[in-house]
C-alpha cells in the first residue's frame, strides 16, 4: 500500500486510487500531485503480479475468480479501515484507471451508498454482455465520473454507456464524457474533472 499527501489523521478526505493491468500503485499515484489537493490522503493498493484479475472484464465472471472477489475485498477492507479512522464513505473518493476503473465501478455498484466521488477513467462495470445489473441500494447523489475514448481497444463504448445508465438509475450524479479517437489513456480534461471532484 502506497500513501501520498496528507496524513490520514488530518486529511480532509481520503482517496483510493486503483491501478490498471500491468501497472502499479506508484503509477496511479503519479496523477495525485497534478490534482493540487494537499489536504487529501491518497492510498493506492498494489495487485499481486500487477493484475487484479486474469482476463478481460467482459469475460464470464467465474473466469476471473477468485481474483475478482479478492480485489473487491481489498477495496472493501480499505473503505472499512478508513471508516474506523474517521473517514466514512462520504469522505472517500474511489478512482481507478482501466482494470482499476472497472473495479471502482463494480465495487461502488455492489456497495451502493454516498461516497465523496467515484471515478472510472477508461472503465465499465464487470461481466459479459447481458449480465444482470440489479444491484440493491442507492448511490445517494454521489458524483460518478466516467471518461473514455470512443475507440478504446479494451473498453467498449456500449459498456461505458451501460455503466453510466446503471449509476443514473442508482441515483448517482453522473458525468459521462466520451472523447473522440483518444485511445486508452487519461487526458487533460479528465484530470481537470478529477481535480474538481477531489477539491470539492
PDB file of C-alpha atoms in Angstrom, residues 4-198:
ATOM      1  CA  UNK A   4       0.794  10.161  -0.794  1.00  0.00           C
ATOM      2  CA  UNK A   5      -0.367  13.506   0.518  1.00  0.00           C
ATOM      3  CA  UNK A   6      -1.844  14.397   3.864  1.00  0.00           C
ATOM      4  CA  UNK A   7      -1.708  12.096   6.899  1.00  0.00           C
ATOM      5  CA  UNK A   8      -4.994  10.293   7.378  1.00  0.00           C
ATOM      6  CA  UNK A   9      -5.429  11.832  10.807  1.00  0.00           C
ATOM      7  CA  UNK A  10      -5.540  15.363   9.420  1.00  0.00           C
ATOM      8  CA  UNK A  11      -6.774  14.761   5.859  1.00  0.00           C
ATOM      9  CA  UNK A  12      -9.987  16.445   4.727  1.00  0.00           C
ATOM     10  CA  UNK A  13     -10.718  13.444   2.501  1.00  0.00           C
ATOM     11  CA  UNK A  14      -9.206  10.105   1.566  1.00  0.00           C
ATOM     12  CA  UNK A  15      -8.844   8.832  -1.993  1.00  0.00           C
ATOM     13  CA  UNK A  16      -8.343   5.214  -3.023  1.00  0.00           C
ATOM     14  CA  UNK A  17      -6.527   5.038  -6.372  1.00  0.00           C
ATOM     15  CA  UNK A  18      -6.677   1.656  -8.172  1.00  0.00           C
ATOM     16  CA  UNK A  19      -4.134   0.913 -10.875  1.00  0.00           C
ATOM     17  CA  UNK A  20      -4.704  -0.901 -14.165  1.00  0.00           C
ATOM     18  CA  UNK A  21      -3.434  -4.210 -15.506  1.00  0.00           C
ATOM     19  CA  UNK A  22       0.329  -4.279 -15.888  1.00  0.00           C
ATOM     20  CA  UNK A  23       0.721  -1.058 -13.932  1.00  0.00           C
ATOM     21  CA  UNK A  24       1.447  -0.349 -10.280  1.00  0.00           C
ATOM     22  CA  UNK A  25       0.321   1.609  -7.255  1.00  0.00           C
ATOM     23  CA  UNK A  26       3.186   4.007  -7.919  1.00  0.00           C
ATOM     24  CA  UNK A  27       1.933   4.585 -11.475  1.00  0.00           C
ATOM     25  CA  UNK A  28      -1.622   5.544 -10.498  1.00  0.00           C
ATOM     26  CA  UNK A  29      -0.404   7.743  -7.638  1.00  0.00           C
ATOM     27  CA  UNK A  30       1.527   9.703 -10.250  1.00  0.00           C
ATOM     28  CA  UNK A  31      -1.605  11.714 -11.009  1.00  0.00           C
ATOM     29  CA  UNK A  32      -2.081  12.809  -7.385  1.00  0.00           C
ATOM     30  CA  UNK A  33       0.452  15.689  -7.476  1.00  0.00           C
ATOM     31  CA  UNK A  34      -1.353  17.079 -10.532  1.00  0.00           C
ATOM     32  CA  UNK A  35      -4.597  17.481  -8.596  1.00  0.00           C
ATOM     33  CA  UNK A  36      -3.358  20.245  -6.301  1.00  0.00           C
ATOM     34  CA  UNK A  37      -5.146  18.972  -3.198  1.00  0.00           C
ATOM     35  CA  UNK A  38      -2.530  18.567  -0.490  1.00  0.00           C
ATOM     36  CA  UNK A  39      -5.165  18.094   2.209  1.00  0.00           C
ATOM     37  CA  UNK A  40      -6.200  14.720   0.756  1.00  0.00           C
ATOM     38  CA  UNK A  41      -4.686  11.355   1.750  1.00  0.00           C
ATOM     39  CA  UNK A  42      -4.163   9.260  -1.383  1.00  0.00           C
ATOM     40  CA  UNK A  43      -3.927   5.497  -0.907  1.00  0.00           C
ATOM     41  CA  UNK A  44      -3.026   3.026  -3.644  1.00  0.00           C
ATOM     42  CA  UNK A  45      -3.122  -0.743  -3.136  1.00  0.00           C
ATOM     43  CA  UNK A  46      -0.882  -2.978  -5.239  1.00  0.00           C
ATOM     44  CA  UNK A  47      -2.207  -6.035  -7.082  1.00  0.00           C
ATOM     45  CA  UNK A  48      -0.157  -9.228  -6.988  1.00  0.00           C
ATOM     46  CA  UNK A  49       1.568  -9.618 -10.334  1.00  0.00           C
ATOM     47  CA  UNK A  50       0.278  -6.158 -11.326  1.00  0.00           C
ATOM     48  CA  UNK A  51      -3.160  -7.532 -12.242  1.00  0.00           C
ATOM     49  CA  UNK A  52      -6.325  -7.627 -10.165  1.00  0.00           C
ATOM     50  CA  UNK A  53      -7.922 -10.474 -12.139  1.00  0.00           C
ATOM     51  CA  UNK A  54      -6.644 -12.548 -15.063  1.00  0.00           C
ATOM     52  CA  UNK A  55      -8.971 -11.985 -18.019  1.00  0.00           C
ATOM     53  CA  UNK A  56     -10.919  -9.194 -19.695  1.00  0.00           C
ATOM     54  CA  UNK A  57     -13.592  -7.537 -17.584  1.00  0.00           C
ATOM     55  CA  UNK A  58     -16.041  -8.704 -20.277  1.00  0.00           C
ATOM     56  CA  UNK A  59     -15.259 -12.393 -19.608  1.00  0.00           C
ATOM     57  CA  UNK A  60     -17.642 -14.583 -17.622  1.00  0.00           C
ATOM     58  CA  UNK A  61     -17.269 -13.525 -14.007  1.00  0.00           C
ATOM     59  CA  UNK A  62     -16.401 -17.071 -12.942  1.00  0.00           C
ATOM     60  CA  UNK A  63     -13.291 -16.971 -15.175  1.00  0.00           C
ATOM     61  CA  UNK A  64     -11.958 -14.017 -13.202  1.00  0.00           C
ATOM     62  CA  UNK A  65     -12.436 -15.673  -9.838  1.00  0.00           C
ATOM     63  CA  UNK A  66     -11.015 -15.819  -7.238  1.00  0.00           C
ATOM     64  CA  UNK A  67      -9.103 -12.718  -8.330  1.00  0.00           C
ATOM     65  CA  UNK A  68     -12.159 -10.502  -8.699  1.00  0.00           C
ATOM     66  CA  UNK A  69     -13.557 -11.313  -5.268  1.00  0.00           C
ATOM     67  CA  UNK A  70     -10.113 -10.823  -3.754  1.00  0.00           C
ATOM     68  CA  UNK A  71      -9.690  -7.444  -5.464  1.00  0.00           C
ATOM     69  CA  UNK A  72     -13.113  -6.235  -4.346  1.00  0.00           C
ATOM     70  CA  UNK A  73     -12.188  -7.409  -0.843  1.00  0.00           C
ATOM     71  CA  UNK A  74      -9.070  -5.237  -0.886  1.00  0.00           C
ATOM     72  CA  UNK A  75     -11.154  -2.155  -1.654  1.00  0.00           C
ATOM     73  CA  UNK A  76     -13.784  -3.135   0.917  1.00  0.00           C
ATOM     74  CA  UNK A  77     -11.099  -3.565   3.545  1.00  0.00           C
ATOM     75  CA  UNK A  78      -9.680  -0.143   2.765  1.00  0.00           C
ATOM     76  CA  UNK A  79     -13.085   1.536   2.957  1.00  0.00           C
ATOM     77  CA  UNK A  80     -13.762  -0.164   6.294  1.00  0.00           C
ATOM     78  CA  UNK A  81     -10.346   0.786   7.647  1.00  0.00           C
ATOM     79  CA  UNK A  82     -10.843   4.391   6.588  1.00  0.00           C
ATOM     80  CA  UNK A  83     -14.234   4.463   8.335  1.00  0.00           C
ATOM     81  CA  UNK A  84     -12.619   3.221  11.538  1.00  0.00           C
ATOM     82  CA  UNK A  85     -10.136   6.083  11.279  1.00  0.00           C
ATOM     83  CA  UNK A  86     -12.703   8.829  10.888  1.00  0.00           C
ATOM     84  CA  UNK A  87     -13.267   8.818   7.132  1.00  0.00           C
ATOM     85  CA  UNK A  88     -16.739   7.481   6.433  1.00  0.00           C
ATOM     86  CA  UNK A  89     -17.739   6.843   2.814  1.00  0.00           C
ATOM     87  CA  UNK A  90     -18.926  10.428   2.326  1.00  0.00           C
ATOM     88  CA  UNK A  91     -15.281  11.485   2.709  1.00  0.00           C
ATOM     89  CA  UNK A  92     -13.848   8.755   0.440  1.00  0.00           C
ATOM     90  CA  UNK A  93     -13.111   9.037  -3.280  1.00  0.00           C
ATOM     91  CA  UNK A  94     -12.680   5.807  -5.242  1.00  0.00           C
ATOM     92  CA  UNK A  95     -10.799   6.216  -8.520  1.00  0.00           C
ATOM     93  CA  UNK A  96      -9.383   3.745 -10.993  1.00  0.00           C
ATOM     94  CA  UNK A  97      -7.913   3.580 -14.478  1.00  0.00           C
ATOM     95  CA  UNK A  98      -8.617   0.728 -16.915  1.00  0.00           C
ATOM     96  CA  UNK A  99      -8.847  -2.504 -14.895  1.00  0.00           C
ATOM     97  CA  UNK A 100      -8.818  -0.310 -11.803  1.00  0.00           C
ATOM     98  CA  UNK A 101     -11.661   1.782 -13.215  1.00  0.00           C
ATOM     99  CA  UNK A 102     -13.712  -1.356 -13.753  1.00  0.00           C
ATOM    100  CA  UNK A 103     -13.070  -2.368 -10.154  1.00  0.00           C
ATOM    101  CA  UNK A 104     -14.003   1.075  -8.850  1.00  0.00           C
ATOM    102  CA  UNK A 105     -17.364   0.949 -10.620  1.00  0.00           C
ATOM    103  CA  UNK A 106     -18.121  -2.655  -9.725  1.00  0.00           C
ATOM    104  CA  UNK A 107     -17.258  -2.071  -6.076  1.00  0.00           C
ATOM    105  CA  UNK A 108     -19.436   1.034  -5.907  1.00  0.00           C
ATOM    106  CA  UNK A 109     -22.371  -0.714  -7.589  1.00  0.00           C
ATOM    107  CA  UNK A 110     -22.141  -3.670  -5.201  1.00  0.00           C
ATOM    108  CA  UNK A 111     -21.698  -1.380  -2.181  1.00  0.00           C
ATOM    109  CA  UNK A 112     -24.070   1.449  -3.011  1.00  0.00           C
ATOM    110  CA  UNK A 113     -24.014   4.391  -0.632  1.00  0.00           C
ATOM    111  CA  UNK A 114     -22.946   8.012  -0.656  1.00  0.00           C
ATOM    112  CA  UNK A 115     -19.245   8.465  -1.489  1.00  0.00           C
ATOM    113  CA  UNK A 116     -17.339  11.706  -1.962  1.00  0.00           C
ATOM    114  CA  UNK A 117     -16.912  10.612  -5.587  1.00  0.00           C
ATOM    115  CA  UNK A 118     -16.402   7.561  -7.800  1.00  0.00           C
ATOM    116  CA  UNK A 119     -14.194   7.923 -10.885  1.00  0.00           C
ATOM    117  CA  UNK A 120     -13.619   5.468 -13.731  1.00  0.00           C
ATOM    118  CA  UNK A 121     -11.039   6.526 -16.290  1.00  0.00           C
ATOM    119  CA  UNK A 122     -11.485   4.064 -19.166  1.00  0.00           C
ATOM    120  CA  UNK A 123     -13.639   1.582 -17.257  1.00  0.00           C
ATOM    121  CA  UNK A 124     -17.024  -0.113 -17.017  1.00  0.00           C
ATOM    122  CA  UNK A 125     -18.954  -2.443 -14.736  1.00  0.00           C
ATOM    123  CA  UNK A 126     -17.700  -6.022 -14.854  1.00  0.00           C
ATOM    124  CA  UNK A 127     -19.178  -9.049 -16.611  1.00  0.00           C
ATOM    125  CA  UNK A 128     -20.145 -10.239 -20.095  1.00  0.00           C
ATOM    126  CA  UNK A 129     -22.929  -8.623 -22.136  1.00  0.00           C
ATOM    127  CA  UNK A 130     -26.288  -9.443 -20.618  1.00  0.00           C
ATOM    128  CA  UNK A 131     -25.025  -9.568 -17.021  1.00  0.00           C
ATOM    129  CA  UNK A 132     -27.950  -8.671 -14.713  1.00  0.00           C
ATOM    130  CA  UNK A 133     -27.470  -5.232 -13.173  1.00  0.00           C
ATOM    131  CA  UNK A 134     -29.951  -5.469 -10.320  1.00  0.00           C
ATOM    132  CA  UNK A 135     -27.681  -4.069  -7.631  1.00  0.00           C
ATOM    133  CA  UNK A 136     -29.564  -3.067  -4.466  1.00  0.00           C
ATOM    134  CA  UNK A 137     -29.275   0.302  -2.789  1.00  0.00           C
ATOM    135  CA  UNK A 138     -28.768   3.914  -3.811  1.00  0.00           C
ATOM    136  CA  UNK A 139     -25.692   5.998  -4.553  1.00  0.00           C
ATOM    137  CA  UNK A 140     -27.491   8.879  -2.805  1.00  0.00           C
ATOM    138  CA  UNK A 141     -26.390  11.593  -5.248  1.00  0.00           C
ATOM    139  CA  UNK A 142     -22.705  10.526  -5.301  1.00  0.00           C
ATOM    140  CA  UNK A 143     -20.802  12.237  -8.141  1.00  0.00           C
ATOM    141  CA  UNK A 144     -19.753   9.500 -10.579  1.00  0.00           C
ATOM    142  CA  UNK A 145     -17.363  10.407 -13.402  1.00  0.00           C
ATOM    143  CA  UNK A 146     -16.846   8.155 -16.422  1.00  0.00           C
ATOM    144  CA  UNK A 147     -14.328   9.198 -19.069  1.00  0.00           C
ATOM    145  CA  UNK A 148     -13.352   7.041 -22.045  1.00  0.00           C
ATOM    146  CA  UNK A 149     -12.416   7.090 -25.706  1.00  0.00           C
ATOM    147  CA  UNK A 150     -14.970   6.161 -28.343  1.00  0.00           C
ATOM    148  CA  UNK A 151     -12.420   3.742 -29.820  1.00  0.00           C
ATOM    149  CA  UNK A 152     -10.822   2.293 -26.687  1.00  0.00           C
ATOM    150  CA  UNK A 153      -9.416  -1.133 -27.564  1.00  0.00           C
ATOM    151  CA  UNK A 154     -10.185  -2.523 -24.099  1.00  0.00           C
ATOM    152  CA  UNK A 155     -13.386  -0.746 -23.022  1.00  0.00           C
ATOM    153  CA  UNK A 156     -16.310  -0.884 -25.484  1.00  0.00           C
ATOM    154  CA  UNK A 157     -18.275   2.337 -25.755  1.00  0.00           C
ATOM    155  CA  UNK A 158     -21.508   0.400 -25.175  1.00  0.00           C
ATOM    156  CA  UNK A 159     -20.250  -0.726 -21.759  1.00  0.00           C
ATOM    157  CA  UNK A 160     -19.384   2.830 -20.734  1.00  0.00           C
ATOM    158  CA  UNK A 161     -22.916   3.890 -21.725  1.00  0.00           C
ATOM    159  CA  UNK A 162     -24.419   0.928 -19.859  1.00  0.00           C
ATOM    160  CA  UNK A 163     -22.395   1.789 -16.760  1.00  0.00           C
ATOM    161  CA  UNK A 164     -23.453   5.439 -16.860  1.00  0.00           C
ATOM    162  CA  UNK A 165     -27.107   4.444 -17.219  1.00  0.00           C
ATOM    163  CA  UNK A 166     -26.780   1.992 -14.324  1.00  0.00           C
ATOM    164  CA  UNK A 167     -25.448   4.642 -11.958  1.00  0.00           C
ATOM    165  CA  UNK A 168     -28.128   7.105 -13.043  1.00  0.00           C
ATOM    166  CA  UNK A 169     -30.732   4.500 -12.101  1.00  0.00           C
ATOM    167  CA  UNK A 170     -28.941   4.091  -8.768  1.00  0.00           C
ATOM    168  CA  UNK A 171     -29.398   7.823  -8.065  1.00  0.00           C
ATOM    169  CA  UNK A 172     -25.814   8.900  -8.745  1.00  0.00           C
ATOM    170  CA  UNK A 173     -24.953  12.270 -10.277  1.00  0.00           C
ATOM    171  CA  UNK A 174     -23.259  11.013 -13.441  1.00  0.00           C
ATOM    172  CA  UNK A 175     -20.771  12.939 -15.575  1.00  0.00           C
ATOM    173  CA  UNK A 176     -20.146  10.835 -18.693  1.00  0.00           C
ATOM    174  CA  UNK A 177     -17.546  12.099 -21.153  1.00  0.00           C
ATOM    175  CA  UNK A 178     -16.654  10.300 -24.374  1.00  0.00           C
ATOM    176  CA  UNK A 179     -13.550  11.515 -26.204  1.00  0.00           C
ATOM    177  CA  UNK A 180     -13.191  11.234 -29.970  1.00  0.00           C
ATOM    178  CA  UNK A 181     -10.390   8.863 -31.010  1.00  0.00           C
ATOM    179  CA  UNK A 182      -8.445   9.346 -27.773  1.00  0.00           C
ATOM    180  CA  UNK A 183      -7.177   5.802 -27.232  1.00  0.00           C
ATOM    181  CA  UNK A 184      -6.556   4.084 -23.901  1.00  0.00           C
ATOM    182  CA  UNK A 185      -5.145   6.890 -21.786  1.00  0.00           C
ATOM    183  CA  UNK A 186      -6.011   9.788 -19.452  1.00  0.00           C
ATOM    184  CA  UNK A 187      -6.369  13.269 -20.902  1.00  0.00           C
ATOM    185  CA  UNK A 188      -6.215  16.800 -19.518  1.00  0.00           C
ATOM    186  CA  UNK A 189      -9.988  17.245 -19.460  1.00  0.00           C
ATOM    187  CA  UNK A 190     -10.368  14.141 -17.296  1.00  0.00           C
ATOM    188  CA  UNK A 191      -7.665  15.353 -14.927  1.00  0.00           C
ATOM    189  CA  UNK A 192      -9.448  18.699 -14.636  1.00  0.00           C
ATOM    190  CA  UNK A 193     -12.712  16.917 -13.793  1.00  0.00           C
ATOM    191  CA  UNK A 194     -10.956  14.781 -11.174  1.00  0.00           C
ATOM    192  CA  UNK A 195      -9.279  17.879  -9.759  1.00  0.00           C
ATOM    193  CA  UNK A 196     -12.688  19.497  -9.266  1.00  0.00           C
ATOM    194  CA  UNK A 197     -14.077  16.382  -7.557  1.00  0.00           C
ATOM    195  CA  UNK A 198     -11.077  15.982  -5.259  1.00  0.00           C
TER     196      UNK A 198
END
